mmCIF file of C-alpha atoms in Angstrom:
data_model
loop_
_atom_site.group_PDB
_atom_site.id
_atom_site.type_symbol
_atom_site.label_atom_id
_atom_site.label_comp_id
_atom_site.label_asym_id
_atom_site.label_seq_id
_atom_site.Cartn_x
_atom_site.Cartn_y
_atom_site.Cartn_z
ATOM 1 C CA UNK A 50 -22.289 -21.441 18.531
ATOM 2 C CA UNK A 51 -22.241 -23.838 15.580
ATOM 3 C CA UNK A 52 -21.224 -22.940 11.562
ATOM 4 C CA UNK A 53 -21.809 -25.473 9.037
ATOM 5 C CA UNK A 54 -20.498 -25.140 5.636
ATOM 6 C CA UNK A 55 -21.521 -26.674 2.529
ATOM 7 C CA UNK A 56 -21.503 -26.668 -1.270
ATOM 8 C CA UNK A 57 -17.703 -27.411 -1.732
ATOM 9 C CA UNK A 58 -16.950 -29.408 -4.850
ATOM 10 C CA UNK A 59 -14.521 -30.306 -7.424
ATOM 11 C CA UNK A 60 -15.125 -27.532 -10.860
ATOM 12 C CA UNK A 61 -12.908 -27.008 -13.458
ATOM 13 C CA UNK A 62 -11.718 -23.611 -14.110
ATOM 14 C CA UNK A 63 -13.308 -20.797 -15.066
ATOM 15 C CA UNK A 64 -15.990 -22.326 -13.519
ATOM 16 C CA UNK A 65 -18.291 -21.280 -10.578
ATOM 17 C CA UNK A 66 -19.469 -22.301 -7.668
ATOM 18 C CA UNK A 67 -21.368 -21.164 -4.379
ATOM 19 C CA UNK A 68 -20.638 -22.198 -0.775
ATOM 20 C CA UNK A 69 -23.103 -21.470 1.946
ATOM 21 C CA UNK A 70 -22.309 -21.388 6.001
ATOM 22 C CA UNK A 71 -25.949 -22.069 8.436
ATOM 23 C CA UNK A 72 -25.069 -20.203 11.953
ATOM 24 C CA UNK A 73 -26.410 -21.541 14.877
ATOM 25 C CA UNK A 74 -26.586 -20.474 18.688
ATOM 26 C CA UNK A 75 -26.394 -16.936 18.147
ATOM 27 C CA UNK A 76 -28.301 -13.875 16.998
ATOM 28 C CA UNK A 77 -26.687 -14.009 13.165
ATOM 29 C CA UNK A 78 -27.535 -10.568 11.899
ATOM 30 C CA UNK A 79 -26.069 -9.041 15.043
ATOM 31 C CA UNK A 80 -21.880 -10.227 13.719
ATOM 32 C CA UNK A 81 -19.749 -9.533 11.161
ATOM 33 C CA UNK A 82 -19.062 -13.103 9.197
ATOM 34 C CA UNK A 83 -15.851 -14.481 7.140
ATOM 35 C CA UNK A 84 -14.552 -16.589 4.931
ATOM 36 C CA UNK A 85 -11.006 -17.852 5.197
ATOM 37 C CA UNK A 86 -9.812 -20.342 2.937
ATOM 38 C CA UNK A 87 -6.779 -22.508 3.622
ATOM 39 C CA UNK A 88 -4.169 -24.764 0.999
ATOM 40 C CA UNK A 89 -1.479 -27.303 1.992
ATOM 41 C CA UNK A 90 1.132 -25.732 2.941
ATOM 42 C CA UNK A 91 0.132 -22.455 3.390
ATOM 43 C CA UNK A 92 -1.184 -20.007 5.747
ATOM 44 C CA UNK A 93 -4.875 -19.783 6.841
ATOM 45 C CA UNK A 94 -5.501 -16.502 4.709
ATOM 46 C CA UNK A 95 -8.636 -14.042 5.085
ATOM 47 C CA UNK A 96 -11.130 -14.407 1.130
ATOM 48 C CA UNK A 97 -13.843 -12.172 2.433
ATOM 49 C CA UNK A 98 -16.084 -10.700 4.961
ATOM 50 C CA UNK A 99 -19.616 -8.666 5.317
ATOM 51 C CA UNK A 100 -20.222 -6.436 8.269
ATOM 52 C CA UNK A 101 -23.719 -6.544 10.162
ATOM 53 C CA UNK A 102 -23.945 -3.556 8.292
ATOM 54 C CA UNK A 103 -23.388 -4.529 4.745
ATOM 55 C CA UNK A 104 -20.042 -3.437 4.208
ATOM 56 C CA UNK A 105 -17.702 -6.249 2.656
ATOM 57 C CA UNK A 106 -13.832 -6.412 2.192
ATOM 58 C CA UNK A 107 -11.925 -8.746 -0.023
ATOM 59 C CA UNK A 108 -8.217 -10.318 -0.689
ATOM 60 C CA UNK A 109 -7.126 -8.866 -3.470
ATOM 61 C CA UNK A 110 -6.778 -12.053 -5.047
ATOM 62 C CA UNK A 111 -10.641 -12.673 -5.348
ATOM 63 C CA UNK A 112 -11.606 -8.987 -5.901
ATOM 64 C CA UNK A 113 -14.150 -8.987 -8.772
ATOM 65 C CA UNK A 114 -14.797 -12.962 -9.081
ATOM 66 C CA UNK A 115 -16.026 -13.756 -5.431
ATOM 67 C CA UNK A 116 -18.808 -12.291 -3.391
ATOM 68 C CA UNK A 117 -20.109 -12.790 -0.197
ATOM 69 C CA UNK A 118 -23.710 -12.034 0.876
ATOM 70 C CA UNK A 119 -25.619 -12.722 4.042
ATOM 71 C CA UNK A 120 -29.523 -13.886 4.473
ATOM 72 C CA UNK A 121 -29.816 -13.283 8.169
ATOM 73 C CA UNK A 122 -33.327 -14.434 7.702
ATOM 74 C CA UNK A 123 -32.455 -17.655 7.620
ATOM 75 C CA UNK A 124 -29.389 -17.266 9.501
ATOM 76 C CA UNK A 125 -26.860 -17.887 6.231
ATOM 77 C CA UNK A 126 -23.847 -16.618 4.998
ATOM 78 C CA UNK A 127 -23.054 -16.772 1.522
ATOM 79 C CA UNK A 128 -19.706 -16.631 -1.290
ATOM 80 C CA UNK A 129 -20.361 -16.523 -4.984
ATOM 81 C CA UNK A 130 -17.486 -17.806 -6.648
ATOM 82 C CA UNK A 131 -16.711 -17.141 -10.191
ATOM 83 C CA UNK A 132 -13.896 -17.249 -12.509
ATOM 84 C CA UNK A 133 -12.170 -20.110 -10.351
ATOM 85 C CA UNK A 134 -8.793 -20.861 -10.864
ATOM 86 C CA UNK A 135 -6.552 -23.892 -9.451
ATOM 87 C CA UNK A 136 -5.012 -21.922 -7.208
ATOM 88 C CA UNK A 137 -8.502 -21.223 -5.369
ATOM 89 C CA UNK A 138 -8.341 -24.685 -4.460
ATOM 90 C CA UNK A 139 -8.471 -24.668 -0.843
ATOM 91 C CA UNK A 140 -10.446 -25.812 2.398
ATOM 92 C CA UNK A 141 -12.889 -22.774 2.895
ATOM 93 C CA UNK A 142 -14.107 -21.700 6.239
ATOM 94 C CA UNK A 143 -16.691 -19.829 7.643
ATOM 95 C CA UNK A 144 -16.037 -17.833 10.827
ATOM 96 C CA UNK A 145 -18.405 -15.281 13.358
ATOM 97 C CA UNK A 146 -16.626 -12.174 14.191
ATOM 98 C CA UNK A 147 -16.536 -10.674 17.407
ATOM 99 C CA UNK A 148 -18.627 -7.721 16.830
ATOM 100 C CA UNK A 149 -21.096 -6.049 14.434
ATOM 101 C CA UNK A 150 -18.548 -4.490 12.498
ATOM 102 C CA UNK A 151 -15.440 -5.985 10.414
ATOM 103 C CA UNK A 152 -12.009 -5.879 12.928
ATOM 104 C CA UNK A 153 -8.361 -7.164 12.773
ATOM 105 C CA UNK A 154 -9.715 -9.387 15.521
ATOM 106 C CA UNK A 155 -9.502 -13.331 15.323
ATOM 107 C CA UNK A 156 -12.784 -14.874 14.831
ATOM 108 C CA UNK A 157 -14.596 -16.326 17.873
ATOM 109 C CA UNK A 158 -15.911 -19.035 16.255
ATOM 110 C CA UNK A 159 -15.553 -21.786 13.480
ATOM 111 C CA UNK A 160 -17.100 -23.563 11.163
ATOM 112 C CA UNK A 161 -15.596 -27.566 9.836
ATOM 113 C CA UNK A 162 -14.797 -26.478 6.787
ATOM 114 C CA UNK A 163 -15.818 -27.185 2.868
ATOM 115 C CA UNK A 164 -13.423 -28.677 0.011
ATOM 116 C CA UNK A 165 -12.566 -26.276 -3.109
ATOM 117 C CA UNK A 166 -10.853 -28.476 -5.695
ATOM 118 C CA UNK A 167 -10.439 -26.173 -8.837
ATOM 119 C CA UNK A 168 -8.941 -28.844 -11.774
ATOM 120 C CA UNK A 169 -9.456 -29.938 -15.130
#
């Protein structure tokens, strides 16, 4: 299993951007996905995540300004960003679940990570 990120970037806020995740060694539309995001000095946290199925959950913090999407297609997971604010500024990280639908379960597998700088 393999997850690469990509489209992190330094935006100002109120600005948007969109980060992408390729999976890789496994049948994608068969596992729920995530995105954590992590700052210095703080806790890996849980952003978002999108079931097999199509459901989706979010931190509160993001609710209404971020959304995550999957193309399973092409094997791709998706967040929207919008609205960003410095303290979104974080090393995002895409993760497979375990199983089809969204659990309290860890992630099996990780991507490298992206770079979220949010600063004027």
């Amino acid at each position: 299993v393999q997850l690469v990120e990509s489209g992190g970037s330094l935006v100002q806020p109120g600005g948007s951007l969109r980060l992408s995740c390729e999976g890789f060694g496994f049948t994608f539309s068969n596992y729920a996905m995530y995105w954590y995001r992590q700052s210095p000095g703080k806790e890996r946290e849980l952003v978002a995540c999108l079931s097999a199925f199509g459901h989706t959950d979010y931190a509160y913090s993001v609710l209404g300004r971020f959304t995550i999407s999957r193309d399973n297609a092409k094997k791709k997971l998706y967040l929207q960003m919008n609205s960003l604010r410095s303290e979104d500024t974080a090393v995002y990280y895409c993760a497979k679940g375990v199983r089809s639908l969204i659990t309290p379960q860890q992630p099996s597998d990780w991507g490298q990570g992206t770079q979220v700088t949010v600063s004027s």
